[in-house]
PDB file of C-alpha atoms in Angstrom:
ATOM      1  CA  MET A   7      59.029 107.166 161.261  1.00 40.00           C
ATOM      2  CA  PRO A   8      55.713 105.193 161.606  1.00 42.00           C
ATOM      3  CA  ARG A   9      53.147 105.031 159.018  1.00 46.00           C
ATOM      4  CA  PHE A  10      50.025 106.960 159.571  1.00 45.00           C
ATOM      5  CA  SER A  11      46.578 105.436 159.394  1.00 50.00           C
ATOM      6  CA  PRO A  12      44.557 106.288 157.519  1.00 53.00           C
ATOM      7  CA  THR A  13      46.930 107.392 154.949  1.00 88.00           C
ATOM      8  CA  MET A  14      44.693 110.062 153.668  1.00 95.00           C
ATOM      9  CA  VAL A  15      44.120 112.895 156.306  1.00 96.00           C
ATOM     10  CA  PRO A  16      42.775 116.385 156.219  1.00 97.00           C
ATOM     11  CA  ALA A  17      45.507 118.957 155.843  1.00 98.00           C
ATOM     12  CA  THR A  18      45.687 120.626 159.368  1.00 97.00           C
ATOM     13  CA  PRO A  19      48.678 122.093 161.352  1.00 98.00           C
ATOM     14  CA  VAL A  20      49.009 118.751 162.956  1.00 97.00           C
ATOM     15  CA  SER A  21      49.100 116.659 159.805  1.00 97.00           C
ATOM     16  CA  ILE A  22      51.300 119.087 157.922  1.00 98.00           C
ATOM     17  CA  ALA A  23      53.856 118.821 160.808  1.00 98.00           C
ATOM     18  CA  GLN A  24      53.619 114.978 160.551  1.00 96.00           C
ATOM     19  CA  ALA A  25      54.158 115.346 156.875  1.00 97.00           C
ATOM     20  CA  ALA A  26      57.129 117.672 157.325  1.00 98.00           C
ATOM     21  CA  ALA A  27      58.757 115.153 159.822  1.00 97.00           C
ATOM     22  CA  LEU A  28      58.165 112.361 157.359  1.00 97.00           C
ATOM     23  CA  VAL A  29      60.158 114.069 154.516  1.00 97.00           C
ATOM     24  CA  ALA A  30      62.751 115.176 156.989  1.00 97.00           C
ATOM     25  CA  ASP A  31      63.202 111.390 157.759  1.00 96.00           C
ATOM     26  CA  GLY A  32      63.786 110.554 154.019  1.00 97.00           C
ATOM     27  CA  ASP A  33      60.384 109.458 153.113  1.00 97.00           C
ATOM     28  CA  VAL A  34      57.567 110.872 150.820  1.00 97.00           C
ATOM     29  CA  CYS A  35      54.279 112.458 151.256  1.00 97.00           C
ATOM     30  CA  ALA A  36      51.524 113.711 148.869  1.00 98.00           C
ATOM     31  CA  PHE A  37      50.108 117.225 149.131  1.00 98.00           C
ATOM     32  CA  PRO A  38      47.982 119.483 147.135  1.00 98.00           C
ATOM     33  CA  THR A  39      49.198 122.395 144.987  1.00 98.00           C
ATOM     34  CA  GLU A  40      47.181 124.862 142.937  1.00 98.00           C
ATOM     35  CA  THR A  41      47.985 122.651 139.845  1.00 98.00           C
ATOM     36  CA  VAL A  42      47.797 119.006 140.839  1.00 98.00           C
ATOM     37  CA  TYR A  43      48.678 116.947 143.872  1.00 98.00           C
ATOM     38  CA  GLY A  44      52.432 116.375 144.289  1.00 98.00           C
ATOM     39  CA  LEU A  45      54.525 113.613 145.593  1.00 98.00           C
ATOM     40  CA  GLY A  46      57.124 115.262 147.664  1.00 98.00           C
ATOM     41  CA  ALA A  47      60.591 114.194 148.991  1.00 98.00           C
ATOM     42  CA  ASP A  48      63.618 116.133 150.242  1.00 98.00           C
ATOM     43  CA  ALA A  49      65.406 117.393 147.082  1.00 98.00           C
ATOM     44  CA  THR A  50      68.787 117.089 148.779  1.00 98.00           C
ATOM     45  CA  GLN A  51      68.520 113.502 149.767  1.00 97.00           C
ATOM     46  CA  GLU A  52      69.185 111.034 146.794  1.00 98.00           C
ATOM     47  CA  ALA A  53      67.679 108.099 148.524  1.00 98.00           C
ATOM     48  CA  ALA A  54      64.447 109.988 149.143  1.00 98.00           C
ATOM     49  CA  VAL A  55      64.197 111.271 145.552  1.00 98.00           C
ATOM     50  CA  LEU A  56      64.739 107.662 144.410  1.00 98.00           C
ATOM     51  CA  ARG A  57      61.742 106.559 146.421  1.00 97.00           C
ATOM     52  CA  ILE A  58      59.654 109.002 144.264  1.00 98.00           C
ATOM     53  CA  TYR A  59      60.831 107.298 141.001  1.00 97.00           C
ATOM     54  CA  GLU A  60      60.207 103.827 142.420  1.00 97.00           C
ATOM     55  CA  LEU A  61      56.676 104.611 143.697  1.00 96.00           C
ATOM     56  CA  LYS A  62      55.625 106.184 140.489  1.00 97.00           C
ATOM     57  CA  GLY A  63      57.283 103.772 138.215  1.00 95.00           C
ATOM     58  CA  ARG A  64      58.841 106.989 136.569  1.00 95.00           C
ATOM     59  CA  PRO A  65      61.759 106.712 133.953  1.00 93.00           C
ATOM     60  CA  ARG A  66      64.930 108.125 135.465  1.00 94.00           C
ATOM     61  CA  ARG A  67      65.437 110.265 132.401  1.00 94.00           C
ATOM     62  CA  ASN A  68      62.369 112.343 133.377  1.00 95.00           C
ATOM     63  CA  PRO A  69      63.503 115.040 135.670  1.00 97.00           C
ATOM     64  CA  LEU A  70      61.635 116.552 138.774  1.00 98.00           C
ATOM     65  CA  ILE A  71      60.477 119.983 139.775  1.00 98.00           C
ATOM     66  CA  VAL A  72      61.790 121.324 143.030  1.00 98.00           C
ATOM     67  CA  HIS A  73      59.251 123.169 145.154  1.00 98.00           C
ATOM     68  CA  VAL A  74      60.388 126.012 147.492  1.00 98.00           C
ATOM     69  CA  PRO A  75      58.518 128.475 149.790  1.00 98.00           C
ATOM     70  CA  ASP A  76      59.978 131.709 148.359  1.00 98.00           C
ATOM     71  CA  VAL A  77      62.625 133.245 146.009  1.00 98.00           C
ATOM     72  CA  ALA A  78      65.331 133.192 148.718  1.00 97.00           C
ATOM     73  CA  TRP A  79      65.004 129.311 148.801  1.00 98.00           C
ATOM     74  CA  ALA A  80      64.948 129.142 144.953  1.00 98.00           C
ATOM     75  CA  MET A  81      68.215 131.012 144.937  1.00 97.00           C
ATOM     76  CA  ARG A  82      69.757 128.396 147.219  1.00 97.00           C
ATOM     77  CA  VAL A  83      68.545 125.556 144.934  1.00 98.00           C
ATOM     78  CA  CYS A  84      70.104 127.212 141.848  1.00 98.00           C
ATOM     79  CA  ALA A  85      73.637 128.111 141.026  1.00 98.00           C
ATOM     80  CA  ALA A  86      72.552 131.219 139.248  1.00 97.00           C
ATOM     81  CA  PHE A  87      69.431 133.314 139.298  1.00 98.00           C
ATOM     82  CA  PRO A  88      69.533 135.853 136.429  1.00 97.00           C
ATOM     83  CA  PRO A  89      67.659 139.074 136.257  1.00 97.00           C
ATOM     84  CA  LEU A  90      64.868 137.688 133.995  1.00 97.00           C
ATOM     85  CA  ALA A  91      64.293 134.888 136.684  1.00 98.00           C
ATOM     86  CA  SER A  92      63.829 137.658 139.266  1.00 98.00           C
ATOM     87  CA  ARG A  93      61.454 139.530 137.146  1.00 97.00           C
ATOM     88  CA  LEU A  94      59.351 136.417 136.296  1.00 98.00           C
ATOM     89  CA  ALA A  95      59.413 135.241 139.984  1.00 98.00           C
ATOM     90  CA  GLU A  96      58.292 138.725 141.206  1.00 97.00           C
ATOM     91  CA  ARG A  97      55.304 138.686 138.868  1.00 97.00           C
ATOM     92  CA  HIS A  98      54.309 135.019 138.885  1.00 97.00           C
ATOM     93  CA  TRP A  99      55.337 133.512 142.200  1.00 98.00           C
ATOM     94  CA  PRO A 100      53.705 131.985 143.986  1.00 98.00           C
ATOM     95  CA  GLY A 101      52.081 130.510 141.074  1.00 98.00           C
ATOM     96  CA  PRO A 102      52.080 127.747 138.176  1.00 98.00           C
ATOM     97  CA  LEU A 103      55.370 128.804 136.561  1.00 98.00           C
ATOM     98  CA  SER A 104      58.489 126.505 136.859  1.00 98.00           C
ATOM     99  CA  LEU A 105      61.822 128.061 135.824  1.00 98.00           C
ATOM    100  CA  VAL A 106      64.765 125.770 134.665  1.00 98.00           C
ATOM    101  CA  LEU A 107      68.019 127.309 135.739  1.00 98.00           C
ATOM    102  CA  PRO A 108      71.577 126.115 136.609  1.00 98.00           C
ATOM    103  CA  ARG A 109      71.473 123.467 139.359  1.00 98.00           C
ATOM    104  CA  GLY A 110      73.044 124.062 142.784  1.00 97.00           C
ATOM    105  CA  ALA A 111      75.848 121.685 143.881  1.00 95.00           C
ATOM    106  CA  HIS A 112      73.756 120.323 146.776  1.00 96.00           C
ATOM    107  CA  ILE A 113      70.826 119.112 144.479  1.00 98.00           C
ATOM    108  CA  PRO A 114      71.773 115.525 143.525  1.00 98.00           C
ATOM    109  CA  ASP A 115      71.921 114.447 139.784  1.00 97.00           C
ATOM    110  CA  ILE A 116      68.758 112.201 140.302  1.00 97.00           C
ATOM    111  CA  VAL A 117      66.508 115.213 140.640  1.00 98.00           C
ATOM    112  CA  SER A 118      67.472 116.547 137.186  1.00 97.00           C
ATOM    113  CA  ALA A 119      68.166 113.285 135.399  1.00 95.00           C
ATOM    114  CA  GLY A 120      71.779 114.136 135.461  1.00 96.00           C
ATOM    115  CA  LEU A 121      71.298 117.463 133.599  1.00 96.00           C
ATOM    116  CA  PRO A 122      73.293 120.610 134.953  1.00 97.00           C
ATOM    117  CA  SER A 123      69.912 122.454 135.373  1.00 97.00           C
ATOM    118  CA  VAL A 124      66.982 122.171 137.682  1.00 98.00           C
ATOM    119  CA  ALA A 125      63.308 123.273 137.510  1.00 98.00           C
ATOM    120  CA  VAL A 126      62.103 125.272 140.518  1.00 98.00           C
ATOM    121  CA  ARG A 127      58.935 127.033 141.482  1.00 98.00           C
ATOM    122  CA  VAL A 128      56.963 128.428 144.359  1.00 98.00           C
ATOM    123  CA  PRO A 129      53.477 126.975 144.546  1.00 98.00           C
ATOM    124  CA  ALA A 130      50.471 129.100 145.350  1.00 98.00           C
ATOM    125  CA  HIS A 131      48.529 126.666 147.640  1.00 98.00           C
ATOM    126  CA  PRO A 132      48.399 127.310 151.358  1.00 98.00           C
ATOM    127  CA  VAL A 133      48.864 123.676 152.220  1.00 98.00           C
ATOM    128  CA  ALA A 134      51.987 123.329 149.926  1.00 98.00           C
ATOM    129  CA  LEU A 135      53.467 126.564 151.348  1.00 98.00           C
ATOM    130  CA  SER A 136      52.825 125.460 154.897  1.00 98.00           C
ATOM    131  CA  LEU A 137      54.445 122.166 154.259  1.00 98.00           C
ATOM    132  CA  LEU A 138      57.511 123.659 152.725  1.00 98.00           C
ATOM    133  CA  ARG A 139      57.919 126.177 155.588  1.00 98.00           C
ATOM    134  CA  ALA A 140      57.478 123.454 158.112  1.00 98.00           C
ATOM    135  CA  ALA A 141      59.839 121.059 156.341  1.00 98.00           C
ATOM    136  CA  ARG A 142      62.505 123.706 156.010  1.00 97.00           C
ATOM    137  CA  ARG A 143      63.818 121.978 152.916  1.00 98.00           C
ATOM    138  CA  PRO A 144      63.245 121.995 149.028  1.00 98.00           C
ATOM    139  CA  LEU A 145      60.868 119.305 147.891  1.00 98.00           C
ATOM    140  CA  ALA A 146      61.198 117.545 144.630  1.00 98.00           C
ATOM    141  CA  ALA A 147      57.625 116.828 143.692  1.00 98.00           C
ATOM    142  CA  PRO A 148      56.163 115.370 140.461  1.00 98.00           C
ATOM    143  CA  SER A 149      52.416 114.644 140.161  1.00 98.00           C
ATOM    144  CA  ALA A 150      51.304 112.027 142.797  1.00 97.00           C
ATOM    145  CA  ASN A 151      50.338 109.198 140.344  1.00 97.00           C
ATOM    146  CA  ARG A 152      51.689 106.258 138.482  1.00 95.00           C
ATOM    147  CA  SER A 153      53.850 107.359 135.535  1.00 94.00           C
ATOM    148  CA  GLU A 154      51.944 108.148 132.256  1.00 92.00           C
ATOM    149  CA  SER A 155      48.563 107.988 134.035  1.00 95.00           C
ATOM    150  CA  VAL A 156      46.001 110.854 134.551  1.00 97.00           C
ATOM    151  CA  SER A 157      47.308 113.362 137.128  1.00 97.00           C
ATOM    152  CA  PRO A 158      45.603 113.708 140.406  1.00 98.00           C
ATOM    153  CA  THR A 159      43.513 116.681 141.361  1.00 98.00           C
ATOM    154  CA  THR A 160      41.997 115.237 144.490  1.00 98.00           C
ATOM    155  CA  ALA A 161      43.433 113.318 147.355  1.00 98.00           C
ATOM    156  CA  GLU A 162      41.085 110.324 146.442  1.00 97.00           C
ATOM    157  CA  HIS A 163      42.894 110.181 142.996  1.00 97.00           C
ATOM    158  CA  VAL A 164      46.275 109.894 144.770  1.00 97.00           C
ATOM    159  CA  LEU A 165      45.099 107.184 147.079  1.00 95.00           C
ATOM    160  CA  ARG A 166      43.697 105.093 144.155  1.00 94.00           C
ATOM    161  CA  SER A 167      46.883 105.524 141.989  1.00 94.00           C
ATOM    162  CA  LEU A 168      49.570 105.331 144.745  1.00 94.00           C
ATOM    163  CA  PRO A 169      48.302 103.211 147.718  1.00 90.00           C
ATOM    164  CA  GLY A 170      51.860 102.854 148.968  1.00 90.00           C
ATOM    165  CA  VAL A 171      52.294 106.585 149.816  1.00 95.00           C
ATOM    166  CA  PRO A 172      52.583 106.840 153.553  1.00 95.00           C
ATOM    167  CA  LEU A 173      50.653 110.100 154.069  1.00 96.00           C
ATOM    168  CA  ILE A 174      48.397 112.054 151.799  1.00 97.00           C
ATOM    169  CA  LEU A 175      47.369 115.557 152.831  1.00 98.00           C
ATOM    170  CA  ASP A 176      43.810 116.285 151.744  1.00 98.00           C
ATOM    171  CA  GLY A 177      43.421 119.923 150.767  1.00 98.00           C
ATOM    172  CA  GLY A 178      40.440 119.496 148.561  1.00 98.00           C
ATOM    173  CA  PRO A 179      40.316 119.790 144.667  1.00 98.00           C
ATOM    174  CA  CYS A 180      43.163 121.629 143.022  1.00 98.00           C
ATOM    175  CA  PRO A 181      41.930 124.997 141.727  1.00 98.00           C
ATOM    176  CA  LEU A 182      43.849 125.085 138.482  1.00 98.00           C
ATOM    177  CA  GLY A 183      43.718 121.447 137.317  1.00 97.00           C
ATOM    178  CA  ILE A 184      46.899 121.105 135.058  1.00 97.00           C
ATOM    179  CA  GLU A 185      50.507 121.204 135.831  1.00 97.00           C
ATOM    180  CA  SER A 186      52.690 124.274 135.756  1.00 98.00           C
ATOM    181  CA  THR A 187      54.172 125.993 132.720  1.00 97.00           C
ATOM    182  CA  VAL A 188      57.944 125.191 132.388  1.00 97.00           C
ATOM    183  CA  LEU A 189      60.337 127.799 131.069  1.00 97.00           C
ATOM    184  CA  ASP A 190      64.052 127.197 130.394  1.00 97.00           C
ATOM    185  CA  LEU A 191      66.299 130.054 131.157  1.00 98.00           C
ATOM    186  CA  THR A 192      69.487 128.226 130.666  1.00 96.00           C
ATOM    187  CA  GLN A 193      69.820 129.019 127.011  1.00 93.00           C
ATOM    188  CA  PRO A 194      70.664 132.380 125.185  1.00 92.00           C
ATOM    189  CA  ARG A 195      66.934 132.642 124.337  1.00 94.00           C
ATOM    190  CA  PRO A 196      64.165 131.734 126.796  1.00 97.00           C
ATOM    191  CA  ARG A 197      62.516 128.472 125.697  1.00 96.00           C
ATOM    192  CA  LEU A 198      59.079 127.053 126.533  1.00 96.00           C
ATOM    193  CA  LEU A 199      59.468 123.452 127.470  1.00 95.00           C
ATOM    194  CA  ARG A 200      55.895 122.627 128.738  1.00 95.00           C
ATOM    195  CA  PRO A 201      52.767 124.639 128.247  1.00 95.00           C
ATOM    196  CA  GLY A 202      50.772 124.731 131.488  1.00 96.00           C
ATOM    197  CA  ALA A 203      48.480 126.540 133.847  1.00 97.00           C
ATOM    198  CA  LEU A 204      50.130 129.880 133.396  1.00 97.00           C
ATOM    199  CA  PRO A 205      48.620 130.989 129.987  1.00 93.00           C
ATOM    200  CA  LEU A 206      51.038 131.421 127.186  1.00 91.00           C
ATOM    201  CA  ARG A 207      49.451 134.672 126.389  1.00 91.00           C
ATOM    202  CA  ASP A 208      50.710 136.026 129.813  1.00 92.00           C
ATOM    203  CA  LEU A 209      54.159 134.516 129.360  1.00 93.00           C
ATOM    204  CA  LEU A 210      54.501 136.177 125.889  1.00 92.00           C
ATOM    205  CA  SER A 211      53.748 139.465 127.283  1.00 91.00           C
ATOM    206  CA  ASP A 212      56.615 139.023 129.743  1.00 93.00           C
ATOM    207  CA  VAL A 213      59.060 137.297 127.332  1.00 95.00           C
ATOM    208  CA  PRO A 214      58.175 138.474 123.790  1.00 93.00           C
ATOM    209  CA  ASP A 215      61.288 136.573 122.382  1.00 94.00           C
ATOM    210  CA  LEU A 216      60.078 133.232 123.780  1.00 95.00           C
ATOM    211  CA  GLU A 217      61.103 130.185 121.812  1.00 94.00           C
ATOM    212  CA  LEU A 218      58.371 127.705 121.367  1.00 89.00           C
ATOM    213  CA  PRO A 219      59.024 123.953 121.073  1.00 76.00           C
ATOM    214  CA  SER A 220      59.611 122.850 117.476  1.00 61.00           C
ATOM    215  CA  CYS A 221      59.918 119.018 118.237  1.00 52.00           C
ATOM    216  CA  HIS A 222      58.827 116.242 120.525  1.00 57.00           C
ATOM    217  CA  PHE A 223      61.652 116.151 123.013  1.00 55.00           C
ATOM    218  CA  ASP A 224      60.918 112.468 123.758  1.00 56.00           C
ATOM    219  CA  GLU A 225      62.244 111.550 120.219  1.00 57.00           C
ATOM    220  CA  VAL A 226      65.740 112.593 121.435  1.00 63.00           C
ATOM    221  CA  PRO A 227      67.594 110.027 123.458  1.00 73.00           C
ATOM    222  CA  GLY A 228      68.929 110.824 126.930  1.00 85.00           C
ATOM    223  CA  PRO A 229      67.566 113.047 129.751  1.00 90.00           C
ATOM    224  CA  LEU A 230      64.513 114.982 129.076  1.00 89.00           C
ATOM    225  CA  PRO A 231      64.838 118.822 129.735  1.00 87.00           C
ATOM    226  CA  SER A 232      61.585 118.974 131.598  1.00 88.00           C
ATOM    227  CA  PRO A 233      58.847 116.840 133.129  1.00 87.00           C
ATOM    228  CA  GLY A 234      55.725 116.256 130.986  1.00 84.00           C
ATOM    229  CA  LEU A 235      57.523 115.615 127.696  1.00 83.00           C
ATOM    230  CA  LEU A 236      57.069 111.906 127.408  1.00 82.00           C
ATOM    231  CA  THR A 237      55.104 111.079 124.203  1.00 82.00           C
ATOM    232  CA  ARG A 238      52.590 108.998 126.076  1.00 83.00           C
ATOM    233  CA  HIS A 239      51.408 110.873 129.349  1.00 87.00           C
ATOM    234  CA  TYR A 240      48.295 111.951 131.305  1.00 91.00           C
ATOM    235  CA  ALA A 241      46.556 108.932 129.896  1.00 93.00           C
ATOM    236  CA  PRO A 242      43.408 107.203 131.297  1.00 96.00           C
ATOM    237  CA  LYS A 243      42.961 103.487 131.505  1.00 95.00           C
ATOM    238  CA  ALA A 244      40.442 103.684 128.699  1.00 97.00           C
ATOM    239  CA  THR A 245      41.601 104.181 125.067  1.00 97.00           C
ATOM    240  CA  LEU A 246      41.398 107.988 124.413  1.00 97.00           C
ATOM    241  CA  HIS A 247      40.484 109.119 120.809  1.00 97.00           C
ATOM    242  CA  LEU A 248      41.075 112.858 120.223  1.00 96.00           C
ATOM    243  CA  VAL A 249      38.894 113.643 117.334  1.00 96.00           C
ATOM    244  CA  SER A 250      38.173 117.055 115.646  1.00 94.00           C
ATOM    245  CA  ASN A 251      34.942 115.913 114.041  1.00 90.00           C
ATOM    246  CA  PRO A 252      33.638 112.721 115.575  1.00 91.00           C
ATOM    247  CA  GLU A 253      31.413 110.812 113.372  1.00 92.00           C
ATOM    248  CA  ALA A 254      28.540 108.517 114.456  1.00 94.00           C
ATOM    249  CA  ARG A 255      30.037 105.623 112.504  1.00 94.00           C
ATOM    250  CA  PHE A 256      33.436 105.961 114.058  1.00 95.00           C
ATOM    251  CA  VAL A 257      32.008 106.203 117.587  1.00 96.00           C
ATOM    252  CA  ALA A 258      29.634 103.201 117.174  1.00 95.00           C
ATOM    253  CA  GLY A 259      32.596 101.068 116.065  1.00 96.00           C
ATOM    254  CA  LEU A 260      34.607 101.614 119.230  1.00 97.00           C
ATOM    255  CA  PRO A 261      34.716  99.025 122.128  1.00 97.00           C
ATOM    256  CA  SER A 262      32.018  99.935 124.729  1.00 96.00           C
ATOM    257  CA  PRO A 263      31.062 101.304 127.131  1.00 97.00           C
ATOM    258  CA  THR A 264      32.063 104.553 125.431  1.00 97.00           C
ATOM    259  CA  GLY A 265      32.546 107.795 127.155  1.00 97.00           C
ATOM    260  CA  LEU A 266      32.357 111.326 125.567  1.00 97.00           C
ATOM    261  CA  LEU A 267      34.334 114.424 126.754  1.00 97.00           C
ATOM    262  CA  THR A 268      33.221 117.469 124.935  1.00 97.00           C
ATOM    263  CA  HIS A 269      33.048 121.364 125.231  1.00 96.00           C
ATOM    264  CA  ALA A 270      30.348 121.743 122.709  1.00 95.00           C
ATOM    265  CA  PRO A 271      26.974 119.986 121.818  1.00 93.00           C
ATOM    266  CA  LEU A 272      27.297 116.868 119.755  1.00 94.00           C
ATOM    267  CA  PRO A 273      23.781 115.833 119.094  1.00 91.00           C
ATOM    268  CA  GLN A 274      24.796 113.123 116.537  1.00 90.00           C
ATOM    269  CA  LEU A 275      26.455 111.195 119.349  1.00 92.00           C
ATOM    270  CA  ASP A 276      23.631 111.529 122.031  1.00 80.00           C
ATOM    271  CA  GLY A 277      22.438 107.944 121.664  1.00 86.00           C
ATOM    272  CA  LEU A 278      25.876 106.289 121.097  1.00 94.00           C
ATOM    273  CA  CYS A 279      27.741 107.109 124.272  1.00 95.00           C
ATOM    274  CA  ASP A 280      27.113 105.643 127.524  1.00 96.00           C
ATOM    275  CA  VAL A 281      28.453 108.641 129.627  1.00 96.00           C
ATOM    276  CA  VAL A 282      28.913 112.195 128.510  1.00 96.00           C
ATOM    277  CA  GLU A 283      31.149 114.698 130.307  1.00 97.00           C
ATOM    278  CA  ARG A 284      30.466 118.222 129.228  1.00 96.00           C
ATOM    279  CA  LEU A 285      33.187 120.572 130.050  1.00 97.00           C
ATOM    280  CA  PRO A 286      33.250 124.416 129.876  1.00 97.00           C
ATOM    281  CA  ALA A 287      34.098 126.095 126.505  1.00 96.00           C
ATOM    282  CA  THR A 288      36.911 128.266 127.999  1.00 97.00           C
ATOM    283  CA  PRO A 289      40.448 126.991 128.456  1.00 96.00           C
ATOM    284  CA  GLU A 290      41.018 127.919 132.131  1.00 96.00           C
ATOM    285  CA  ALA A 291      37.612 126.379 133.219  1.00 97.00           C
ATOM    286  CA  TYR A 292      38.077 123.422 131.008  1.00 98.00           C
ATOM    287  CA  ALA A 293      41.469 122.735 132.638  1.00 98.00           C
ATOM    288  CA  VAL A 294      40.135 122.805 136.113  1.00 98.00           C
ATOM    289  CA  ASP A 295      37.951 119.672 135.459  1.00 98.00           C
ATOM    290  CA  LEU A 296      39.809 117.985 132.647  1.00 98.00           C
ATOM    291  CA  TYR A 297      41.672 115.364 134.747  1.00 98.00           C
ATOM    292  CA  ALA A 298      38.811 114.937 137.143  1.00 98.00           C
ATOM    293  CA  ALA A 299      36.492 114.148 134.219  1.00 98.00           C
ATOM    294  CA  LEU A 300      38.900 111.519 132.894  1.00 98.00           C
ATOM    295  CA  HIS A 301      39.094 109.915 136.339  1.00 98.00           C
ATOM    296  CA  ARG A 302      35.318 109.760 136.481  1.00 98.00           C
ATOM    297  CA  LEU A 303      35.016 108.089 133.151  1.00 98.00           C
ATOM    298  CA  ASP A 304      37.641 105.537 134.217  1.00 97.00           C
ATOM    299  CA  ASP A 305      35.806 105.027 137.464  1.00 97.00           C
ATOM    300  CA  GLN A 306      32.680 104.198 135.482  1.00 97.00           C
ATOM    301  CA  GLY A 307      34.415 101.440 133.421  1.00 97.00           C
ATOM    302  CA  MET A 308      34.665 103.083 130.107  1.00 98.00           C
ATOM    303  CA  ARG A 309      36.750 101.176 127.583  1.00 97.00           C
ATOM    304  CA  SER A 310      36.728 104.065 125.073  1.00 97.00           C
ATOM    305  CA  ILE A 311      36.825 107.766 125.519  1.00 97.00           C
ATOM    306  CA  VAL A 312      36.113 110.137 122.727  1.00 97.00           C
ATOM    307  CA  VAL A 313      37.277 113.667 123.177  1.00 97.00           C
ATOM    308  CA  LEU A 314      36.152 116.624 120.866  1.00 97.00           C
ATOM    309  CA  ALA A 315      39.501 118.189 120.098  1.00 96.00           C
ATOM    310  CA  PRO A 316      39.657 121.771 121.355  1.00 95.00           C
ATOM    311  CA  PRO A 317      40.777 124.787 119.225  1.00 93.00           C
ATOM    312  CA  ARG A 318      44.507 124.445 118.320  1.00 89.00           C
ATOM    313  CA  ASN A 319      45.598 128.070 119.230  1.00 91.00           C
ATOM    314  CA  GLU A 320      47.716 129.649 121.899  1.00 90.00           C
ATOM    315  CA  ASP A 321      44.888 129.740 124.413  1.00 93.00           C
ATOM    316  CA  TRP A 322      44.371 126.081 124.342  1.00 95.00           C
ATOM    317  CA  ARG A 323      47.865 125.053 123.876  1.00 94.00           C
ATOM    318  CA  ALA A 324      48.324 123.438 127.242  1.00 95.00           C
ATOM    319  CA  ILE A 325      45.022 121.544 127.101  1.00 96.00           C
ATOM    320  CA  PHE A 326      45.832 120.308 123.493  1.00 95.00           C
ATOM    321  CA  ASP A 327      49.216 119.203 124.677  1.00 93.00           C
ATOM    322  CA  ARG A 328      47.675 117.042 127.594  1.00 96.00           C
ATOM    323  CA  LEU A 329      45.049 115.421 125.259  1.00 96.00           C
ATOM    324  CA  GLU A 330      47.369 114.719 122.463  1.00 94.00           C
ATOM    325  CA  ARG A 331      49.750 112.848 124.752  1.00 93.00           C
ATOM    326  CA  ALA A 332      46.866 111.037 126.450  1.00 95.00           C
ATOM    327  CA  ALA A 333      45.803 109.861 123.116  1.00 95.00           C
ATOM    328  CA  SER A 334      49.204 108.561 122.120  1.00 89.00           C
ATOM    329  CA  LYS A 335      49.660 104.912 121.550  1.00 77.00           C
ATOM    330  CA  ALA A 336      53.353 105.026 122.372  1.00 49.00           C
ATOM    331  CA  ALA A 337      54.528 102.633 125.067  1.00 42.00           C
TER     332      ALA A 337
END
């Protein structure tokens, strides 16, 4: 299959058909979802999935999420689809909820880092759904960026992070801005693996006995049970400092230029930061622009980014998770 030029094209019926042909041929393409842009390949072709890992520089112990167009396709990907999965799918699909279920035999080990489970979801973006229907195959699709770096919420972010992707479908900015919530249904008790764009409050109303994470999974050797669990993840090029009460003396001592990302006024820092990104004070609206704001600060050459820590409660759990990992110094 020839490479397309330019690599970033508006998402139209013609370009979606080109992308579908590309993945059918064993290659990859980038496409928008309601959460972030994904880097997709045929989930049933081991060599195609390997290309995802190679392009991203992604550790092989970090599994992928399989995207499908509907529940019927999800049942083909999974070896079992219990009643709770059906109820959650009926309520939240299409949408930002990934369910970890027993893996079907035709999904290769590489998709799930060798685990007997697989994460699956139906995205709620018209371009993603059109691509999945045109491709007529499940697509393994992590975020379309280099491993550990800030996730992409525009096609331009993908192009800068992964210039080797043969085709990027431009569907505009992603409406939710952070990755899906991942829920493990392979254990006796449902377990939250990754907080995400589906609010935890909504999930708890559906699964009141939900088990919340009690440890950092990355501290355990071997395959990770879900994407998004590496200690260092979602990180900008600049050093990110997550601070509950940023003091002027601390900020003044950081390598400059310095950017500030905040959801509340911080007049004590007005003259100390070169660029200020003010995000909304509600978690849903904050999430929409979070990654884009980190990209903007990187694009302006910041060496340090100070982030006012959001509230540490269930409404902000997904945001805090992303910022805490972005601030991690782990290699």
